Amino acid sequence: MNDTDPSNTTLSELALFQLRPNFRHKFKSSEVKEIIKEVVTNRLKGKDYQMEQVQQWIKDICNEIRDKCMELKYDRYKFIVNVMIGEQRGEGVKMGCRCFWDEDCDSYATHTFMNHSLFCSVTTFGVYNY
């Protein structure tokens, strides 16, 4: 008998497979936005822009946000964390992105932090892995 043969799969095993996330386990933008806000504020509050430090700040912020999102237990979600830090010089900045996704399951959260010296824009995408 072959264990990989689909005919050996019981009805109860087939019933466990979900094509979409349970309503309670969907990516919630408001929860993720609070995580972003907390992490960015704790990491950058009172700091001045330092070009030599920015790369490490970005890595640390990305990793902490990703880890905290994983703790939310959104089953089968993949997280993409995008962090941009720049110096406040009175110039404008425009950012944008486009995604191809399932509007019913996938979403994002974003937050922008600013102080007298720097700005930080964070976007976290939650994409359901079918």
Short mmCIF file of N, CA and C in Angstrom, two decimals, residues 6-124:
data_model
loop_
_atom_site.label_atom_id
_atom_site.label_comp_id
_atom_site.label_asym_id
_atom_site.label_seq_id
_atom_site.Cartn_x
_atom_site.Cartn_y
_atom_site.Cartn_z
N PRO A 6 -3.68 9.20 -2.93
CA PRO A 6 -4.80 9.99 -2.42
C PRO A 6 -6.00 9.15 -2.01
N SER A 7 -6.12 7.95 -2.55
CA SER A 7 -7.26 7.11 -2.18
C SER A 7 -7.15 6.61 -0.74
N ASN A 8 -5.95 6.70 -0.15
CA ASN A 8 -5.75 6.30 1.24
C ASN A 8 -6.11 7.41 2.22
N THR A 9 -6.44 8.58 1.73
CA THR A 9 -6.78 9.71 2.59
C THR A 9 -8.20 9.56 3.10
N THR A 10 -8.35 9.70 4.40
CA THR A 10 -9.69 9.56 4.99
C THR A 10 -10.47 10.86 4.81
N LEU A 11 -11.77 10.75 4.96
CA LEU A 11 -12.65 11.91 4.82
C LEU A 11 -12.34 12.97 5.88
N SER A 12 -12.01 12.54 7.09
CA SER A 12 -11.70 13.51 8.15
C SER A 12 -10.41 14.27 7.85
N GLU A 13 -9.43 13.61 7.22
CA GLU A 13 -8.20 14.30 6.83
C GLU A 13 -8.48 15.33 5.75
N LEU A 14 -9.35 15.00 4.81
CA LEU A 14 -9.70 15.94 3.76
C LEU A 14 -10.45 17.15 4.32
N ALA A 15 -11.26 16.93 5.33
CA ALA A 15 -12.05 18.01 5.92
C ALA A 15 -11.18 19.02 6.66
N LEU A 16 -9.96 18.65 7.04
CA LEU A 16 -9.08 19.54 7.78
C LEU A 16 -8.44 20.61 6.90
N PHE A 17 -8.36 20.37 5.62
CA PHE A 17 -7.73 21.32 4.72
C PHE A 17 -8.62 22.54 4.53
N GLN A 18 -8.05 23.74 4.70
CA GLN A 18 -8.81 24.98 4.52
C GLN A 18 -8.21 25.77 3.37
N LEU A 19 -9.07 26.19 2.49
CA LEU A 19 -8.62 27.00 1.37
C LEU A 19 -8.44 28.45 1.77
N ARG A 20 -9.20 28.90 2.74
CA ARG A 20 -9.14 30.29 3.21
C ARG A 20 -8.97 30.29 4.72
N PRO A 21 -8.42 31.37 5.26
CA PRO A 21 -8.24 31.43 6.72
C PRO A 21 -9.57 31.58 7.45
N ASN A 22 -9.62 31.05 8.64
CA ASN A 22 -10.75 31.25 9.52
C ASN A 22 -10.89 32.75 9.80
N PHE A 23 -12.10 33.24 9.94
CA PHE A 23 -12.33 34.68 10.14
C PHE A 23 -11.51 35.22 11.31
N ARG A 24 -11.41 34.45 12.39
CA ARG A 24 -10.66 34.91 13.57
C ARG A 24 -9.16 34.92 13.34
N HIS A 25 -8.70 34.24 12.31
CA HIS A 25 -7.26 34.15 12.06
C HIS A 25 -6.82 34.91 10.82
N LYS A 26 -7.65 35.81 10.36
CA LYS A 26 -7.26 36.65 9.22
C LYS A 26 -6.32 37.76 9.70
N PHE A 27 -5.48 38.21 8.80
CA PHE A 27 -4.57 39.32 9.06
C PHE A 27 -5.39 40.55 9.44
N LYS A 28 -5.11 41.09 10.61
CA LYS A 28 -5.84 42.27 11.09
C LYS A 28 -4.91 43.48 11.05
N SER A 29 -5.18 44.39 10.14
CA SER A 29 -4.33 45.56 9.94
C SER A 29 -4.17 46.38 11.22
N SER A 30 -5.24 46.51 11.99
CA SER A 30 -5.17 47.33 13.20
C SER A 30 -4.20 46.75 14.23
N GLU A 31 -4.17 45.44 14.39
CA GLU A 31 -3.23 44.80 15.32
C GLU A 31 -1.79 45.00 14.85
N VAL A 32 -1.57 44.80 13.58
CA VAL A 32 -0.22 44.91 13.03
C VAL A 32 0.25 46.36 13.06
N LYS A 33 -0.65 47.30 12.81
CA LYS A 33 -0.28 48.72 12.86
C LYS A 33 0.19 49.09 14.27
N GLU A 34 -0.46 48.58 15.29
CA GLU A 34 -0.04 48.86 16.67
C GLU A 34 1.35 48.30 16.94
N ILE A 35 1.64 47.13 16.39
CA ILE A 35 2.98 46.54 16.54
C ILE A 35 4.01 47.44 15.87
N ILE A 36 3.72 47.86 14.64
CA ILE A 36 4.65 48.72 13.90
C ILE A 36 4.90 50.00 14.69
N LYS A 37 3.83 50.63 15.13
CA LYS A 37 3.92 51.89 15.87
C LYS A 37 4.79 51.74 17.12
N GLU A 38 4.55 50.68 17.88
CA GLU A 38 5.30 50.44 19.11
C GLU A 38 6.79 50.21 18.83
N VAL A 39 7.09 49.35 17.87
CA VAL A 39 8.48 49.02 17.56
C VAL A 39 9.23 50.24 17.05
N VAL A 40 8.65 50.95 16.10
CA VAL A 40 9.33 52.11 15.51
C VAL A 40 9.54 53.20 16.55
N THR A 41 8.53 53.48 17.35
CA THR A 41 8.66 54.52 18.38
C THR A 41 9.73 54.14 19.39
N ASN A 42 9.72 52.90 19.86
CA ASN A 42 10.72 52.47 20.84
C ASN A 42 12.14 52.52 20.28
N ARG A 43 12.29 52.18 19.01
CA ARG A 43 13.62 52.13 18.40
C ARG A 43 14.17 53.50 17.99
N LEU A 44 13.29 54.41 17.58
CA LEU A 44 13.77 55.66 16.99
C LEU A 44 13.49 56.92 17.81
N LYS A 45 12.69 56.81 18.84
CA LYS A 45 12.36 57.97 19.66
C LYS A 45 13.64 58.60 20.22
N GLY A 46 13.80 59.90 19.98
CA GLY A 46 14.95 60.63 20.50
C GLY A 46 16.24 60.45 19.72
N LYS A 47 16.22 59.69 18.62
CA LYS A 47 17.44 59.47 17.84
C LYS A 47 17.56 60.51 16.73
N ASP A 48 18.79 60.83 16.41
CA ASP A 48 19.10 61.70 15.28
C ASP A 48 19.52 60.82 14.11
N TYR A 49 19.27 61.31 12.90
CA TYR A 49 19.63 60.58 11.70
C TYR A 49 21.15 60.39 11.66
N GLN A 50 21.58 59.14 11.51
CA GLN A 50 22.99 58.80 11.37
C GLN A 50 23.13 57.81 10.22
N MET A 51 23.66 58.29 9.13
CA MET A 51 23.74 57.47 7.92
C MET A 51 24.43 56.12 8.18
N GLU A 52 25.44 56.12 9.04
CA GLU A 52 26.18 54.89 9.31
C GLU A 52 25.34 53.87 10.08
N GLN A 53 24.34 54.32 10.80
CA GLN A 53 23.53 53.44 11.65
C GLN A 53 22.23 52.98 10.98
N VAL A 54 21.80 53.67 9.94
CA VAL A 54 20.48 53.42 9.35
C VAL A 54 20.29 51.98 8.89
N GLN A 55 21.29 51.41 8.25
CA GLN A 55 21.16 50.04 7.75
C GLN A 55 20.86 49.07 8.89
N GLN A 56 21.57 49.21 10.01
CA GLN A 56 21.34 48.33 11.16
C GLN A 56 19.97 48.59 11.78
N TRP A 57 19.56 49.86 11.87
CA TRP A 57 18.24 50.19 12.41
C TRP A 57 17.15 49.51 11.58
N ILE A 58 17.30 49.58 10.25
CA ILE A 58 16.30 48.98 9.36
C ILE A 58 16.22 47.46 9.59
N LYS A 59 17.36 46.80 9.67
CA LYS A 59 17.37 45.35 9.91
C LYS A 59 16.69 45.02 11.24
N ASP A 60 17.04 45.77 12.28
CA ASP A 60 16.49 45.50 13.61
C ASP A 60 14.98 45.71 13.64
N ILE A 61 14.52 46.79 13.02
CA ILE A 61 13.08 47.09 12.99
C ILE A 61 12.34 46.01 12.20
N CYS A 62 12.86 45.65 11.04
CA CYS A 62 12.23 44.59 10.21
C CYS A 62 12.11 43.29 10.99
N ASN A 63 13.20 42.87 11.59
CA ASN A 63 13.20 41.59 12.31
C ASN A 63 12.25 41.60 13.50
N GLU A 64 12.23 42.69 14.25
CA GLU A 64 11.35 42.75 15.42
C GLU A 64 9.88 42.75 15.01
N ILE A 65 9.54 43.51 13.99
CA ILE A 65 8.15 43.54 13.52
C ILE A 65 7.74 42.16 13.00
N ARG A 66 8.60 41.54 12.20
CA ARG A 66 8.30 40.20 11.67
C ARG A 66 8.09 39.20 12.80
N ASP A 67 8.98 39.22 13.79
CA ASP A 67 8.87 38.28 14.91
C ASP A 67 7.59 38.50 15.70
N LYS A 68 7.22 39.75 15.93
CA LYS A 68 5.99 40.04 16.68
C LYS A 68 4.75 39.65 15.86
N CYS A 69 4.81 39.81 14.56
CA CYS A 69 3.69 39.37 13.71
C CYS A 69 3.55 37.85 13.76
N MET A 70 4.66 37.14 13.79
CA MET A 70 4.62 35.68 13.87
C MET A 70 3.97 35.23 15.18
N GLU A 71 4.16 36.00 16.25
CA GLU A 71 3.56 35.67 17.55
C GLU A 71 2.04 35.78 17.53
N LEU A 72 1.48 36.50 16.56
CA LEU A 72 0.03 36.65 16.47
C LEU A 72 -0.65 35.36 16.01
N LYS A 73 0.13 34.41 15.55
CA LYS A 73 -0.38 33.09 15.15
C LYS A 73 -1.39 33.16 14.00
N TYR A 74 -1.08 33.98 13.00
CA TYR A 74 -1.88 33.98 11.78
C TYR A 74 -1.40 32.79 10.95
N ASP A 75 -2.09 31.67 11.08
CA ASP A 75 -1.67 30.44 10.42
C ASP A 75 -1.57 30.62 8.91
N ARG A 76 -0.47 30.13 8.36
CA ARG A 76 -0.21 30.09 6.91
C ARG A 76 -0.06 31.47 6.28
N TYR A 77 0.21 32.49 7.06
CA TYR A 77 0.48 33.82 6.51
C TYR A 77 1.98 34.01 6.38
N LYS A 78 2.36 34.66 5.32
CA LYS A 78 3.74 35.10 5.12
C LYS A 78 3.75 36.61 5.31
N PHE A 79 4.80 37.12 5.93
CA PHE A 79 4.89 38.55 6.21
C PHE A 79 6.04 39.16 5.42
N ILE A 80 5.76 40.31 4.85
CA ILE A 80 6.77 41.09 4.13
C ILE A 80 6.83 42.43 4.83
N VAL A 81 7.99 42.77 5.37
CA VAL A 81 8.14 44.03 6.12
C VAL A 81 9.09 44.93 5.33
N ASN A 82 8.60 46.11 4.98
CA ASN A 82 9.37 47.08 4.22
C ASN A 82 9.58 48.31 5.10
N VAL A 83 10.84 48.67 5.34
CA VAL A 83 11.17 49.82 6.19
C VAL A 83 12.04 50.78 5.39
N MET A 84 11.68 52.05 5.45
CA MET A 84 12.48 53.09 4.80
C MET A 84 12.74 54.19 5.81
N ILE A 85 14.01 54.54 6.00
CA ILE A 85 14.39 55.62 6.91
C ILE A 85 15.15 56.66 6.10
N GLY A 86 14.78 57.91 6.29
CA GLY A 86 15.44 59.00 5.59
C GLY A 86 15.66 60.19 6.51
N GLU A 87 16.48 61.10 6.05
CA GLU A 87 16.79 62.30 6.82
C GLU A 87 15.76 63.38 6.53
N GLN A 88 15.33 64.08 7.59
CA GLN A 88 14.41 65.21 7.43
C GLN A 88 15.21 66.40 6.91
N ARG A 89 14.93 66.80 5.68
CA ARG A 89 15.63 67.94 5.09
C ARG A 89 14.66 68.89 4.43
N GLY A 90 13.39 68.72 4.69
CA GLY A 90 12.39 69.60 4.11
C GLY A 90 12.03 69.26 2.67
N GLU A 91 12.49 68.13 2.20
CA GLU A 91 12.18 67.71 0.83
C GLU A 91 11.04 66.70 0.85
N GLY A 92 10.34 66.60 -0.23
CA GLY A 92 9.24 65.65 -0.31
C GLY A 92 9.71 64.27 -0.71
N VAL A 93 8.95 63.28 -0.30
CA VAL A 93 9.22 61.89 -0.66
C VAL A 93 7.90 61.26 -1.05
N LYS A 94 7.91 60.52 -2.13
CA LYS A 94 6.72 59.77 -2.54
C LYS A 94 7.09 58.31 -2.62
N MET A 95 6.20 57.48 -2.10
CA MET A 95 6.41 56.04 -2.14
C MET A 95 5.15 55.38 -2.66
N GLY A 96 5.31 54.24 -3.25
CA GLY A 96 4.15 53.50 -3.73
C GLY A 96 4.51 52.04 -3.92
N CYS A 97 3.49 51.22 -4.04
CA CYS A 97 3.72 49.81 -4.33
C CYS A 97 2.47 49.25 -4.99
N ARG A 98 2.65 48.16 -5.67
CA ARG A 98 1.53 47.45 -6.27
C ARG A 98 1.70 45.98 -5.95
N CYS A 99 0.59 45.35 -5.70
CA CYS A 99 0.63 43.92 -5.36
C CYS A 99 -0.49 43.20 -6.09
N PHE A 100 -0.24 41.97 -6.39
CA PHE A 100 -1.26 41.10 -6.95
C PHE A 100 -1.58 40.10 -5.85
N TRP A 101 -2.80 40.21 -5.31
CA TRP A 101 -3.14 39.34 -4.20
C TRP A 101 -4.62 39.08 -4.11
N ASP A 102 -4.98 38.26 -3.14
CA ASP A 102 -6.37 37.92 -2.88
C ASP A 102 -6.92 38.95 -1.89
N GLU A 103 -7.79 39.79 -2.36
CA GLU A 103 -8.34 40.87 -1.55
C GLU A 103 -9.07 40.37 -0.31
N ASP A 104 -9.59 39.16 -0.37
CA ASP A 104 -10.35 38.60 0.75
C ASP A 104 -9.45 38.15 1.90
N CYS A 105 -8.24 37.71 1.61
CA CYS A 105 -7.36 37.14 2.65
C CYS A 105 -6.13 37.99 2.96
N ASP A 106 -5.60 38.67 1.97
CA ASP A 106 -4.35 39.40 2.12
C ASP A 106 -4.62 40.86 2.48
N SER A 107 -3.67 41.45 3.20
CA SER A 107 -3.84 42.85 3.58
C SER A 107 -2.49 43.45 3.96
N TYR A 108 -2.52 44.67 4.46
CA TYR A 108 -1.29 45.34 4.87
C TYR A 108 -1.59 46.33 5.98
N ALA A 109 -0.53 46.75 6.65
CA ALA A 109 -0.62 47.81 7.66
C ALA A 109 0.57 48.72 7.44
N THR A 110 0.37 50.01 7.66
CA THR A 110 1.45 50.97 7.45
C THR A 110 1.45 52.03 8.53
N HIS A 111 2.62 52.56 8.79
CA HIS A 111 2.76 53.64 9.78
C HIS A 111 3.99 54.46 9.42
N THR A 112 3.89 55.77 9.64
CA THR A 112 5.02 56.66 9.40
C THR A 112 5.36 57.38 10.70
N PHE A 113 6.64 57.34 11.05
CA PHE A 113 7.16 57.99 12.25
C PHE A 113 8.04 59.15 11.80
N MET A 114 7.93 60.29 12.49
CA MET A 114 8.79 61.43 12.17
C MET A 114 9.24 62.11 13.46
N ASN A 115 10.46 62.59 13.45
CA ASN A 115 10.93 63.49 14.49
C ASN A 115 11.69 64.63 13.81
N HIS A 116 12.40 65.43 14.56
CA HIS A 116 13.08 66.60 13.98
C HIS A 116 14.19 66.24 13.00
N SER A 117 14.70 65.01 13.06
CA SER A 117 15.88 64.63 12.31
C SER A 117 15.64 63.58 11.23
N LEU A 118 14.62 62.72 11.42
CA LEU A 118 14.44 61.61 10.49
C LEU A 118 12.97 61.27 10.32
N PHE A 119 12.71 60.47 9.28
CA PHE A 119 11.38 59.90 9.09
C PHE A 119 11.56 58.41 8.82
N CYS A 120 10.56 57.65 9.19
CA CYS A 120 10.59 56.20 8.98
C CYS A 120 9.21 55.76 8.54
N SER A 121 9.15 55.13 7.39
CA SER A 121 7.90 54.61 6.87
C SER A 121 7.98 53.09 6.83
N VAL A 122 7.00 52.44 7.45
CA VAL A 122 6.99 50.98 7.53
C VAL A 122 5.68 50.46 6.95
N THR A 123 5.78 49.48 6.07
CA THR A 123 4.62 48.78 5.56
C THR A 123 4.84 47.29 5.78
N THR A 124 3.84 46.64 6.35
CA THR A 124 3.90 45.20 6.57
C THR A 124 2.75 44.56 5.81
#
